[in-house]
Tab-separated table of C-alpha atoms in Angstrom:
chain	number	residue	atom	x	y	z
A	133	PHE	CA	74.588	251.797	-25.514
A	134	LEU	CA	71.378	253.772	-25.710
A	135	ASP	CA	70.645	257.174	-27.349
A	136	ARG	CA	68.834	259.515	-25.486
A	137	ASP	CA	66.369	261.834	-27.081
A	138	GLY	CA	63.840	259.674	-28.969
A	139	THR	CA	64.890	256.853	-27.241
A	140	ILE	CA	64.656	256.806	-23.482
A	141	ILE	CA	62.978	259.999	-23.393
A	142	GLU	CA	60.697	262.168	-25.801
A	143	HIS	CA	62.576	263.688	-28.793
A	144	VAL	CA	62.246	267.644	-28.130
A	145	GLU	CA	64.328	269.731	-30.402
A	146	TYR	CA	67.327	271.143	-28.500
A	147	LEU	CA	66.116	270.097	-25.067
A	148	HIS	CA	67.661	271.926	-22.503
A	149	GLU	CA	65.000	272.839	-19.907
A	150	PRO	CA	64.478	269.697	-17.360
A	151	GLU	CA	60.744	270.557	-17.308
A	152	LYS	CA	60.074	269.577	-20.839
A	153	LEU	CA	61.870	265.979	-20.158
A	154	VAL	CA	59.291	263.323	-20.682
A	155	LEU	CA	59.932	259.536	-20.247
A	156	ILE	CA	58.943	257.358	-23.211
A	157	PRO	CA	56.604	254.935	-21.808
A	158	GLY	CA	57.941	251.650	-21.000
A	159	ALA	CA	61.644	252.989	-21.386
A	160	LEU	CA	63.042	252.691	-17.927
A	161	GLU	CA	61.328	249.547	-17.339
A	162	GLY	CA	63.332	247.842	-20.433
A	163	VAL	CA	66.420	249.371	-18.953
A	164	LYS	CA	66.153	247.870	-15.661
A	165	ARG	CA	65.465	244.529	-17.132
A	166	LEU	CA	68.773	244.917	-19.272
A	167	LYS	CA	70.431	246.106	-16.214
A	168	GLU	CA	69.160	243.120	-14.154
A	169	ALA	CA	70.343	240.882	-16.930
A	170	GLY	CA	73.816	242.306	-16.047
A	171	TYR	CA	74.404	244.858	-18.971
A	172	ARG	CA	76.270	247.909	-18.588
A	173	ILE	CA	73.829	250.803	-19.409
A	174	VAL	CA	75.742	253.401	-21.346
A	175	VAL	CA	73.834	256.758	-22.509
A	176	ILE	CA	75.259	258.255	-25.559
A	177	THR	CA	74.182	261.684	-27.381
A	178	ASN	CA	74.801	264.005	-29.588
A	179	GLN	CA	74.274	267.432	-28.372
A	180	PRO	CA	74.989	269.972	-31.119
A	181	GLY	CA	72.740	272.786	-29.527
A	182	ILE	CA	76.018	273.420	-27.392
A	183	GLY	CA	78.219	273.961	-30.002
A	184	LEU	CA	75.547	276.272	-31.956
A	185	GLY	CA	75.214	277.959	-28.525
A	186	TYR	CA	71.294	277.279	-28.040
A	187	PHE	CA	72.199	276.330	-24.645
A	188	THR	CA	75.020	275.480	-22.290
A	189	LYS	CA	76.539	272.447	-20.751
A	190	GLU	CA	75.095	273.219	-17.493
A	191	ASP	CA	71.764	273.285	-19.074
A	192	PHE	CA	72.402	269.574	-20.671
A	193	PHE	CA	73.472	268.516	-16.995
A	194	ARG	CA	70.712	269.996	-15.879
A	195	VAL	CA	68.451	267.930	-17.978
A	196	ASN	CA	70.472	264.863	-17.465
A	197	ARG	CA	70.218	265.090	-13.618
A	198	GLU	CA	66.222	264.874	-14.167
A	199	LEU	CA	66.730	261.903	-16.078
A	200	LEU	CA	68.896	260.207	-13.568
A	201	ARG	CA	66.528	261.000	-10.834
A	202	ALA	CA	63.693	259.332	-12.714
A	203	ALA	CA	66.015	256.360	-13.420
A	204	ALA	CA	66.900	256.110	-9.590
A	205	LYS	CA	63.681	256.275	-8.878
A	206	ALA	CA	62.810	253.400	-11.060
A	207	GLY	CA	65.388	251.562	-9.830
A	208	VAL	CA	67.752	252.020	-12.679
A	209	PRO	CA	71.541	252.877	-12.351
A	210	ILE	CA	72.915	254.589	-15.142
A	211	ASP	CA	76.396	253.746	-15.697
A	212	ARG	CA	77.775	256.565	-17.292
A	213	VAL	CA	76.195	259.520	-19.631
A	214	TYR	CA	78.740	260.256	-22.738
A	215	PHE	CA	78.247	263.370	-25.004
A	216	CYS	CA	79.039	264.921	-27.829
A	217	PRO	CA	79.017	268.860	-27.667
A	218	HIS	CA	79.920	269.671	-31.033
A	219	SER	CA	78.007	270.385	-34.013
A	220	GLU	CA	78.020	268.899	-37.387
A	221	ALA	CA	80.641	271.278	-39.028
A	222	ASP	CA	82.841	270.862	-36.406
A	223	ARG	CA	83.710	267.301	-37.467
A	224	CYS	CA	84.760	265.910	-34.498
A	225	ALA	CA	85.637	262.241	-33.571
A	226	CYS	CA	82.964	261.975	-30.748
A	227	ARG	CA	79.909	263.070	-32.922
A	228	LYS	CA	77.628	260.151	-33.680
A	229	PRO	CA	78.188	257.981	-35.974
A	230	GLY	CA	81.982	258.583	-35.298
A	231	THR	CA	83.040	256.075	-32.128
A	232	ALA	CA	84.657	257.929	-29.905
A	233	MET	CA	82.244	257.746	-27.218
A	234	ILE	CA	82.043	253.884	-27.466
A	235	GLU	CA	86.161	253.845	-27.509
A	236	ARG	CA	85.879	255.886	-24.312
A	237	ALA	CA	83.290	253.837	-22.730
A	238	GLU	CA	85.483	250.466	-23.758
A	239	LYS	CA	88.684	252.081	-22.284
A	240	GLU	CA	86.747	253.691	-19.178
A	241	LEU	CA	84.150	251.199	-18.440
A	242	ASN	CA	85.637	247.664	-19.762
A	243	VAL	CA	82.743	247.278	-22.057
A	244	ASP	CA	83.041	244.384	-24.502
A	245	VAL	CA	82.625	246.201	-27.498
A	246	ALA	CA	82.069	243.249	-29.589
A	247	ARG	CA	79.085	242.257	-27.727
A	248	SER	CA	77.330	245.336	-27.126
A	249	VAL	CA	74.152	246.524	-28.578
A	250	VAL	CA	73.521	250.183	-29.790
A	251	VAL	CA	69.864	251.390	-29.750
A	252	GLY	CA	68.559	254.466	-31.117
A	253	ASP	CA	65.963	256.062	-33.088
A	254	MET	CA	68.022	257.523	-35.957
A	255	THR	CA	69.618	256.057	-38.824
A	256	LEU	CA	72.698	257.800	-37.266
A	257	ASP	CA	72.535	255.311	-34.432
A	258	VAL	CA	72.516	252.204	-36.594
A	259	GLN	CA	75.538	253.602	-38.352
A	260	LEU	CA	77.134	254.266	-35.266
A	261	GLY	CA	76.739	250.527	-34.064
A	262	LYS	CA	78.039	249.065	-37.225
A	263	ASN	CA	80.798	251.571	-37.657
A	264	ALA	CA	81.609	250.356	-33.815
A	265	GLY	CA	81.235	246.768	-34.495
A	266	CYS	CA	78.115	246.284	-32.291
A	267	ARG	CA	74.723	245.210	-33.309
A	268	THR	CA	72.099	247.622	-33.477
A	269	VAL	CA	68.523	248.075	-32.639
A	270	GLN	CA	66.220	251.005	-34.106
A	271	VAL	CA	63.533	252.430	-32.534
A	272	LEU	CA	60.125	253.865	-34.065
A	273	THR	CA	60.062	256.330	-31.179
A	274	GLY	CA	61.422	259.402	-31.787
A	275	VAL	CA	62.573	259.936	-35.078
A	276	GLY	CA	61.866	256.130	-35.959
A	277	GLY	CA	64.565	256.002	-38.382
A	278	SER	CA	62.672	258.769	-40.704
A	279	ASP	CA	65.959	261.155	-40.902
A	280	LYS	CA	67.043	258.212	-43.477
A	281	ARG	CA	70.861	259.852	-43.418
A	282	PHE	CA	72.443	256.756	-43.313
A	283	LEU	CA	71.410	253.225	-45.581
A	284	GLY	CA	72.605	250.537	-43.174
A	285	ALA	CA	69.824	248.461	-42.113
A	286	PRO	CA	69.666	247.714	-38.135
A	287	ASP	CA	69.744	244.404	-36.995
A	288	CYS	CA	66.572	244.325	-35.614
A	289	THR	CA	63.580	247.194	-35.581
A	290	ALA	CA	61.409	247.611	-32.254
A	291	PRO	CA	58.381	249.907	-31.503
A	292	ASP	CA	60.058	250.959	-28.405
A	293	LEU	CA	62.927	250.366	-26.348
A	294	GLY	CA	61.022	247.895	-24.230
A	295	LYS	CA	60.424	245.581	-27.446
A	296	ALA	CA	64.198	246.274	-28.174
A	297	VAL	CA	65.229	244.859	-24.865
A	298	GLU	CA	63.240	241.852	-25.506
A	299	TYR	CA	65.237	241.224	-28.823
A	300	ILE	CA	68.575	241.980	-27.127
A	301	LEU	CA	67.680	239.233	-23.957
A	302	ALA	CA	66.456	236.656	-26.547
A	303	ASP	CA	69.654	237.028	-29.077
A	304	ASN	CA	72.956	238.421	-27.066
A	305	ALA	CA	74.478	237.085	-23.525
A	306	PRO	CA	75.311	239.810	-21.322
A	307	ALA	CA	78.464	242.045	-22.652
A	308	SER	CA	80.900	242.069	-19.625
């Protein structure tokens, strides 16, 4: 399970313009290595800008289309993108660190959550992984854990997604 903003792409506050999407160097190459090793690639992302009215779901989909185009061009099929469109005030189950997006992937994609890994740049992502029973890797790109909203330590810290993949491939058997 990969966070999007700050992990695969540069963190841009309330990103809704495809032309502002910038891939983090080496991110898609790392994702490709995971895919080649048999992992499912599931992107999970909070998008509170939708719930706050800053942009629409269509804007979000346009940005994702750009990401999926770049991934396809790099030979990296992404199995699914799940997103939470709610603001924090909505207190929904899908907003990270709530586990509804992971539970949905478990049901729809037959993901073995116990053998899965959550990779993200925020302590929120680490807490999501812990809540779901997954291993966790915090990358130092994007926010790099500086949000300090949750205190749980990740299983591993990596400078970027490429190095996170090295940890995953060294320590884990592919999730089915």
